[in-house]
Short mmCIF file of C-alpha atoms in Angstrom, two decimals:
data_model
loop_
_atom_site.label_atom_id
_atom_site.label_comp_id
_atom_site.label_asym_id
_atom_site.label_seq_id
_atom_site.Cartn_x
_atom_site.Cartn_y
_atom_site.Cartn_z
CA MET A 4 -24.87 10.87 -22.40
CA LYS A 5 -22.34 12.36 -20.05
CA THR A 6 -20.22 15.28 -21.15
CA MET A 7 -16.50 14.67 -20.83
CA HIS A 8 -14.41 17.54 -19.51
CA ALA A 9 -10.69 17.73 -19.98
CA ILE A 10 -8.73 18.13 -16.76
CA ALA A 11 -6.47 21.14 -16.93
CA THR A 12 -2.95 20.44 -15.76
CA PRO A 13 -0.25 23.04 -15.22
CA ARG A 14 2.50 23.26 -17.82
CA PRO A 15 5.48 21.55 -16.16
CA THR A 16 7.99 24.24 -17.07
CA LEU A 17 9.92 23.94 -13.80
CA LEU A 18 10.21 20.17 -14.19
CA PHE A 19 11.55 20.57 -17.72
CA ALA A 20 14.01 23.25 -16.63
CA LEU A 21 15.32 21.17 -13.72
CA ALA A 22 15.45 17.92 -15.66
CA SER A 23 17.32 19.62 -18.51
CA ASP A 24 20.05 20.62 -16.02
CA ASP A 25 19.82 24.22 -17.29
CA VAL A 26 20.51 26.73 -14.51
CA GLU A 27 19.60 29.80 -16.56
CA GLU A 28 16.31 28.24 -17.66
CA VAL A 29 15.45 27.49 -14.02
CA ARG A 30 16.21 31.12 -13.18
CA ARG A 31 14.08 32.36 -16.07
CA VAL A 32 11.10 30.18 -15.10
CA LEU A 33 11.25 31.33 -11.48
CA GLU A 34 11.77 35.01 -12.33
CA SER A 35 8.94 35.04 -14.89
CA GLY A 36 6.48 33.47 -12.47
CA GLU A 37 5.70 30.60 -14.86
CA ALA A 38 6.35 28.29 -11.92
CA ARG A 39 6.78 28.68 -8.19
CA PRO A 40 9.67 27.24 -6.18
CA ASN A 41 7.31 25.18 -4.00
CA ASP A 42 5.40 23.58 -6.86
CA ASP A 43 5.23 19.81 -6.54
CA ILE A 44 6.84 17.63 -9.18
CA GLY A 45 4.91 14.39 -8.96
CA PRO A 46 4.81 13.20 -5.35
CA GLN A 47 7.63 15.47 -4.19
CA SER A 48 8.61 19.11 -4.09
CA ALA A 49 10.86 20.68 -6.71
CA LEU A 50 13.61 20.93 -4.08
CA ALA A 51 13.33 17.24 -3.16
CA PHE A 52 13.25 16.28 -6.85
CA THR A 53 16.48 18.19 -7.46
CA LEU A 54 18.26 16.69 -4.47
CA ALA A 55 17.21 13.19 -5.48
CA SER A 56 18.39 13.59 -9.10
CA ASN A 57 21.97 12.36 -8.89
CA GLN A 58 22.50 12.69 -12.64
CA LEU A 59 22.25 16.48 -12.51
CA LYS A 60 25.61 18.17 -13.04
CA ASN A 61 24.33 21.54 -11.80
CA LYS A 62 22.47 20.25 -8.77
CA MET A 63 24.05 22.62 -6.23
CA ALA A 64 23.42 25.70 -8.38
CA MET A 65 19.77 24.73 -8.91
CA VAL A 66 19.23 23.98 -5.21
CA LYS A 67 20.60 27.44 -4.41
CA LEU A 68 18.29 29.02 -6.99
CA LEU A 69 15.22 27.27 -5.60
CA LEU A 70 16.13 28.36 -2.07
CA ALA A 71 16.84 31.92 -3.21
CA TYR A 72 13.36 32.18 -4.72
CA GLY A 73 11.66 30.81 -1.61
CA ALA A 74 11.67 27.02 -1.74
CA ASP A 75 10.51 25.60 1.61
CA ALA A 76 13.45 23.59 2.92
CA SER A 77 11.49 22.49 6.00
CA ALA A 78 9.48 20.17 3.72
CA LEU A 79 12.58 17.98 3.48
CA ARG A 80 12.29 16.88 7.09
CA GLU A 81 11.06 13.36 7.65
CA PRO A 82 7.73 12.93 9.52
CA GLU A 83 9.27 10.54 12.03
CA ALA A 84 12.11 13.01 12.57
CA GLU A 85 9.54 15.73 13.21
CA GLU A 86 7.96 13.60 15.92
CA GLY A 87 11.34 12.92 17.44
CA GLN A 88 12.09 16.61 17.39
CA GLU A 89 8.91 17.37 19.32
CA ARG A 90 9.99 14.94 22.03
CA SER A 91 13.54 16.24 22.08
CA SER A 92 14.45 18.96 24.52
CA LYS A 93 17.61 19.91 22.66
CA SER A 94 17.32 23.54 21.60
CA GLY A 95 18.06 24.55 18.02
CA SER A 96 18.54 21.05 16.51
CA ARG A 97 16.60 20.45 13.32
CA PRO A 98 16.31 16.95 11.82
CA VAL A 99 16.79 16.69 8.08
CA SER A 100 15.70 14.27 5.41
CA LYS A 101 17.70 11.27 4.28
CA LEU A 102 18.04 13.19 1.02
CA LEU A 103 20.66 15.33 2.72
CA GLU A 104 22.76 12.52 4.11
CA ASP A 105 24.72 12.16 0.86
CA ALA A 106 24.63 15.85 -0.08
CA ASP A 107 27.88 17.80 -0.22
CA PRO A 108 28.69 20.14 2.70
CA ALA A 109 27.80 23.28 0.74
CA THR A 110 24.33 22.03 -0.24
CA ARG A 111 23.67 20.94 3.35
CA TYR A 112 24.85 24.31 4.59
CA TYR A 113 22.51 26.27 2.32
CA ILE A 114 19.50 24.10 3.18
CA GLU A 115 20.14 24.28 6.93
CA ARG A 116 20.60 28.02 6.56
CA ALA A 117 17.23 28.33 4.80
CA ASN A 118 15.65 26.41 7.70
CA SER A 119 17.17 28.68 10.32
CA PRO A 120 14.81 30.85 12.41
CA GLN A 121 17.46 33.59 12.21
CA THR A 122 17.21 33.54 8.41
CA ARG A 123 13.43 33.94 8.52
CA ARG A 124 13.61 36.76 11.07
CA ALA A 125 16.22 38.64 9.03
CA SER A 126 14.23 38.25 5.80
CA ALA A 127 11.07 39.51 7.51
CA LEU A 128 12.80 42.85 8.16
CA ILE A 129 12.62 43.80 4.46
CA HIS A 130 9.80 41.48 3.37
CA ARG A 131 7.66 44.31 1.98
CA SER A 132 10.54 46.55 1.02
CA PHE A 133 12.15 47.55 -2.26
CA PHE A 134 15.21 45.78 -0.86
CA ARG A 135 13.52 42.38 -0.56
CA PRO A 136 15.47 40.81 -3.49
CA LEU A 137 18.65 41.23 -1.42
CA THR A 138 17.59 38.25 0.69
CA ARG A 139 18.72 36.06 -2.23
CA VAL A 140 22.34 37.05 -1.66
CA ARG A 141 22.62 34.61 1.24
CA TYR A 142 22.71 31.82 -1.35
CA ASN A 143 25.79 33.34 -2.96
CA LEU A 144 27.58 34.30 0.24
CA ILE A 145 28.68 31.66 2.74
CA GLY A 146 28.85 32.93 6.30
CA GLN A 147 28.16 36.54 7.28
CA ASP A 148 24.62 35.89 8.51
CA ARG A 149 25.06 38.57 11.17
CA VAL A 150 26.24 41.05 8.53
CA LEU A 151 23.14 40.43 6.41
CA GLU A 152 20.84 40.63 9.44
CA GLN A 153 22.28 44.01 10.42
CA LEU A 154 22.23 45.23 6.82
CA PHE A 155 18.53 44.34 6.53
CA ARG A 156 17.88 46.19 9.80
CA VAL A 157 19.62 49.28 8.44
CA LEU A 158 17.68 49.15 5.17
CA SER A 159 14.36 48.78 7.02
CA MET A 160 14.89 51.95 9.08
CA PRO A 161 13.13 55.12 7.90
CA SER A 162 15.66 57.86 7.23
CA MET A 163 15.89 61.12 5.31
CA ALA A 164 19.67 60.75 4.89
CA PRO A 165 21.32 58.83 2.03
CA ILE A 166 22.24 55.19 2.67
CA VAL A 167 25.98 54.81 3.25
CA VAL A 168 27.33 51.43 4.36
CA LEU A 169 30.96 50.46 4.91
CA LEU A 170 31.78 46.76 4.59
CA CYS A 171 34.95 46.16 6.60
CA GLY A 172 37.20 43.31 7.64
CA PRO A 173 39.64 40.69 6.34
CA SER A 174 40.17 39.79 2.69
CA GLY A 175 38.34 36.84 1.19
CA HIS A 176 35.29 37.06 3.44
CA GLY A 177 32.70 38.35 0.96
CA LYS A 178 32.80 42.16 1.10
CA SER A 179 33.32 42.70 -2.64
CA LEU A 180 30.92 39.89 -3.49
CA LEU A 181 28.12 41.46 -1.47
CA ALA A 182 28.83 44.91 -2.93
CA ARG A 183 28.82 43.50 -6.47
CA LYS A 184 25.57 41.60 -6.00
CA PHE A 185 23.73 44.58 -4.51
CA GLY A 186 22.84 46.33 -7.75
CA SER A 187 22.18 43.19 -9.81
CA LEU A 188 19.75 41.77 -7.26
CA LEU A 189 17.90 45.09 -6.99
CA GLU A 190 18.05 45.44 -10.80
CA VAL A 191 19.50 48.94 -10.58
CA PRO A 192 22.65 50.37 -12.24
CA THR A 193 26.00 50.08 -10.43
CA HIS A 194 29.23 52.06 -10.76
CA THR A 195 32.38 50.74 -9.04
CA VAL A 196 35.27 53.09 -8.25
CA ASN A 197 38.81 51.85 -7.61
CA MET A 198 39.75 54.27 -4.83
CA THR A 199 43.46 53.33 -4.94
CA THR A 200 43.95 55.12 -8.29
CA LEU A 201 42.61 58.55 -7.28
CA GLN A 202 45.12 61.42 -7.11
CA ASN A 203 42.99 64.43 -6.11
CA THR A 204 39.48 65.42 -5.01
CA ARG A 205 38.16 65.74 -8.56
CA ASP A 206 39.36 62.31 -9.69
CA ILE A 207 36.52 60.53 -7.96
CA TRP A 208 33.93 62.12 -10.27
CA LYS A 209 36.08 61.36 -13.34
CA SER A 210 36.59 57.70 -12.47
CA HIS A 211 35.33 54.93 -14.75
CA SER A 212 33.65 51.82 -13.39
CA ILE A 213 36.00 48.87 -12.81
CA ASP A 214 33.42 46.12 -12.26
CA PRO A 215 34.57 43.15 -14.41
CA HIS A 216 30.95 42.02 -14.75
CA GLU A 217 29.92 45.26 -16.47
CA GLU A 218 30.44 46.23 -20.11
CA PRO A 219 33.52 48.48 -20.50
CA SER A 220 32.47 52.10 -20.76
CA ASP A 221 33.92 55.60 -20.94
CA ARG A 222 31.18 56.83 -18.61
CA SER A 223 32.54 58.58 -15.53
CA LEU A 224 30.99 58.58 -12.07
CA LYS A 225 29.78 62.12 -12.79
CA ASP A 226 28.02 60.88 -15.96
CA PHE A 227 26.57 57.93 -14.06
CA LEU A 228 25.12 60.09 -11.28
CA MET A 229 23.66 62.60 -13.73
CA GLU A 230 22.07 59.82 -15.81
CA ASN A 231 20.56 58.33 -12.65
CA GLU A 232 19.67 61.58 -10.90
CA ALA A 233 16.99 61.08 -8.24
CA LYS A 234 16.87 57.37 -9.12
CA ARG A 235 17.84 54.34 -7.09
CA CYS A 236 21.34 53.15 -8.04
CA VAL A 237 24.50 51.83 -6.39
CA VAL A 238 27.99 53.30 -6.14
CA VAL A 239 30.71 50.99 -4.83
CA LEU A 240 33.87 52.62 -3.46
CA ASP A 241 36.35 49.75 -3.48
CA GLU A 242 39.27 49.87 -1.00
CA ILE A 243 38.04 53.20 0.31
CA GLU A 244 40.80 53.56 2.91
CA LYS A 245 43.59 53.24 0.31
CA THR A 246 43.21 56.63 -1.35
CA GLN A 247 46.58 58.33 -1.82
CA ASP A 248 45.29 61.50 -0.15
CA GLU A 249 42.62 61.48 2.56
CA LYS A 250 41.41 64.87 1.30
CA ILE A 251 39.90 63.00 -1.65
CA LEU A 252 37.22 61.65 0.69
CA SER A 253 36.10 65.19 1.52
CA SER A 254 34.28 65.21 -1.84
CA LEU A 255 31.82 62.74 -0.28
CA LEU A 256 30.78 64.89 2.69
CA MET A 257 28.01 66.84 0.94
CA PRO A 258 26.45 63.93 -1.01
CA TRP A 259 26.50 61.69 2.07
CA GLU A 260 24.84 64.28 4.29
CA TYR A 261 22.49 66.19 1.99
CA GLY A 262 22.01 63.79 -0.90
CA ARG A 263 23.22 66.44 -3.33
CA CYS A 264 26.55 67.19 -4.91
CA SER A 265 28.14 69.72 -7.23
CA PHE A 266 30.93 68.45 -9.43
CA GLU A 267 32.36 71.90 -10.10
CA ALA A 268 32.00 75.34 -8.52
CA GLY A 269 29.17 77.32 -10.03
CA HIS A 270 27.38 74.26 -11.42
CA ARG A 271 23.94 73.13 -10.29
CA HIS A 272 23.58 70.50 -7.59
CA VAL A 273 22.71 66.98 -8.70
CA ASP A 274 20.19 64.98 -6.66
CA VAL A 275 21.97 61.82 -5.43
CA SER A 276 19.64 61.15 -2.50
CA LYS A 277 18.58 57.75 -3.89
CA VAL A 278 22.12 56.49 -4.34
CA ILE A 279 23.21 53.57 -2.15
CA TRP A 280 26.87 54.14 -1.32
CA LEU A 281 28.86 51.00 -0.45
CA GLY A 282 32.47 51.20 0.66
CA THR A 283 34.72 48.16 1.02
CA SER A 284 37.74 48.22 3.30
CA ASN A 285 40.23 46.01 5.14
CA ILE A 286 40.20 48.34 8.14
CA GLY A 287 39.99 46.33 11.35
CA HIS A 288 40.88 42.95 9.84
CA GLY A 289 43.04 42.10 12.84
CA LEU A 290 40.28 43.17 15.22
CA VAL A 291 37.99 40.51 13.73
CA PHE A 292 40.37 37.70 14.66
CA GLU A 293 41.17 39.17 18.07
CA HIS A 294 37.46 39.29 18.83
CA GLN A 295 37.00 35.73 17.61
CA ASP A 296 39.84 34.40 19.78
CA SER A 297 38.39 36.12 22.86
CA ARG A 298 35.04 34.34 22.53
CA PRO A 299 34.21 31.31 24.72
CA ALA A 300 33.44 29.21 21.60
CA PRO A 301 35.50 30.69 18.72
CA GLU A 302 34.38 28.12 16.12
CA THR A 303 30.66 28.81 16.52
CA GLN A 304 28.59 31.52 14.88
CA LEU A 305 28.46 34.87 16.66
CA SER A 306 25.35 35.67 18.63
CA ARG A 307 23.52 38.91 17.91
CA GLU A 308 24.95 40.37 21.11
CA GLU A 309 28.50 39.43 20.16
CA TYR A 310 28.12 41.01 16.74
CA ILE A 311 26.82 44.25 18.25
CA ASP A 312 29.86 44.22 20.53
CA LEU A 313 32.15 43.81 17.50
CA MET A 314 30.42 46.67 15.68
CA GLY A 315 31.03 48.85 18.73
CA LEU A 316 34.75 48.07 18.57
CA PHE A 317 34.93 48.71 14.84
CA ARG A 318 33.44 52.18 14.49
CA PRO A 319 36.16 54.00 16.48
CA ARG A 320 38.82 52.12 14.50
CA VAL A 321 37.28 53.22 11.19
CA SER A 322 36.82 56.78 12.49
CA GLU A 323 40.50 56.93 13.40
CA ARG A 324 41.45 55.92 9.84
CA LEU A 325 38.89 57.83 7.73
CA GLY A 326 38.12 60.73 10.05
CA ALA A 327 35.19 61.47 12.34
CA SER A 328 33.70 64.02 9.92
CA LEU A 329 33.28 61.42 7.18
CA LEU A 330 32.23 58.60 9.51
CA SER A 331 29.53 60.71 11.15
CA ARG A 332 27.75 60.58 7.77
CA VAL A 333 27.99 56.78 7.47
CA THR A 334 24.77 54.88 8.15
CA ALA A 335 26.45 51.67 9.27
CA VAL A 336 29.86 50.04 9.58
CA LEU A 337 29.46 46.29 9.11
CA PRO A 338 32.43 44.10 10.08
CA PHE A 339 32.73 40.80 8.20
CA VAL A 340 33.45 38.00 10.63
CA ALA A 341 35.68 34.91 10.67
CA PHE A 342 34.29 31.67 9.24
CA THR A 343 33.14 28.78 11.41
CA SER A 344 34.33 25.21 10.77
CA ASP A 345 31.11 24.31 8.94
CA GLU A 346 31.36 27.44 6.79
CA LYS A 347 34.94 26.64 5.78
CA LEU A 348 33.84 23.12 4.84
CA ALA A 349 31.00 24.54 2.74
CA ILE A 350 33.33 26.99 0.99
CA ALA A 351 35.76 24.21 0.14
CA ALA A 352 32.94 22.04 -1.25
CA GLU A 353 31.63 24.90 -3.36
CA ALA A 354 35.17 25.57 -4.60
CA LEU A 355 35.49 21.94 -5.67
CA TYR A 356 32.28 22.06 -7.72
CA ALA A 357 33.23 25.43 -9.24
CA LEU A 358 36.78 24.43 -10.18
CA ALA A 359 36.25 20.81 -11.24
CA GLY A 360 33.11 21.47 -13.28
CA GLU A 361 31.45 18.39 -14.75
CA ALA A 362 34.40 16.20 -13.71
CA VAL A 363 33.24 16.35 -10.10
CA THR A 364 30.22 14.16 -10.89
CA THR A 365 32.49 11.28 -11.96
CA MET A 366 34.65 11.44 -8.83
CA PRO A 367 34.07 8.80 -6.16
CA PRO A 368 32.39 10.37 -3.11
CA ALA A 369 35.39 9.43 -0.97
CA THR A 370 37.70 11.39 -3.30
CA ARG A 371 35.48 14.48 -3.19
CA ASP A 372 35.33 14.31 0.60
CA LEU A 373 39.11 13.88 0.86
CA ILE A 374 39.81 16.91 -1.35
CA VAL A 375 37.41 19.10 0.61
CA ARG A 376 38.65 18.08 4.05
CA THR A 377 42.34 18.10 3.16
CA SER A 378 42.05 21.64 1.77
CA LEU A 379 41.10 22.90 5.23
CA ASN A 380 44.69 22.24 6.35
CA SER A 381 45.81 25.05 4.03
CA TYR A 382 43.27 27.58 5.24
CA ILE A 383 44.77 31.02 5.97
CA PRO A 384 42.40 33.19 8.06
CA SER A 385 43.72 36.50 6.69
CA GLU A 386 43.03 35.30 3.11
CA GLY A 387 39.69 33.66 3.83
CA ALA A 388 37.90 31.88 1.00
CA ARG A 389 40.69 32.61 -1.48
CA SER A 390 43.06 30.33 0.44
CA LEU A 391 40.52 27.50 0.26
CA TYR A 392 39.95 27.93 -3.47
CA ARG A 393 43.71 27.82 -3.97
CA ALA A 394 44.03 24.71 -1.77
CA VAL A 395 41.23 22.90 -3.62
CA SER A 396 42.86 23.80 -6.96
CA THR A 397 46.14 22.27 -5.75
CA GLN A 398 44.35 19.16 -4.53
CA LEU A 399 42.68 18.77 -7.92
CA LEU A 400 46.01 18.98 -9.73
CA ASP A 401 47.42 16.30 -7.45
CA THR A 402 44.35 14.12 -8.02
CA ILE A 403 44.58 14.42 -11.80
#
């Protein structure tokens, strides 16, 4: 008599999470390791399953989550398209699956971005680093691939000095979003200072955090740094160039150079060497658009060489505004660049899904496409993504 053995099958937690249309449950399953983003669901990958499930109301959010945790987007390419690609001599073109033909512009953008060789090269820079979770931010931030690539290069460099990065450029291009996501992705505490409210050099250490995503607290920056002494944490200096007195910035010279600071004369120095200092600023916003207009193909993504050229133009401009003494202690000045046509389309599509909520799933595809494309007519470069969100909101009101 033969002995019967039960066949062990994996618990389909990812399938249940995706099928239940529960974004937070998908996140939990992926973060806990109960399932992997490239697990197959029946005859297809989890990513393909999600794209094919038209009844899902949170499809875009779940596609972004799968990509952020490492889903292999190249598996979506059709075999016959692969063969055609091998015969094609066109550089950089990548065929995609029929699954993407009906996808919204934002979903297509994120999947094509995940497939990009540039994305893989940039991620490899911090693959084995403490900063590896930051690679997920590209699925929250449309555009700015060159910014992220340079940021990852900076974070991969060995250095004894504290990490100080200034995020500069026009409004509505993702500076504050990147700064806000930094601490949450690394799972370290964050304190955000509104630099426009400071009156004197001591105010910076007394300032409370203004991040709307944090619990309100009476804890000052001084308290925050003492609680996290010698530990990895993030301090965001929002609108750093808009302090009422430039002397206020002199308080940052010692911590940025030596990784130590004293809040009052005669008091011991506090070890802040592990702090990641992020400053956001609109300095050079006009320079971004001037540089874009001077390029041979303004609507295409910047090459690495073009971005290096822009960085070279930016640093003297920031030095002129904040002072050479302060800037000499800054690890990197990263200019945020203008959006391409495809990026603006993706932003508008994401705005539609964010603002319309579940109602977007009942809209005819032609209506969704019309709202997204019409909103581009109201795009204002100096306002960036905010102008597109406003335009989509107006279009929705007119549609309703």
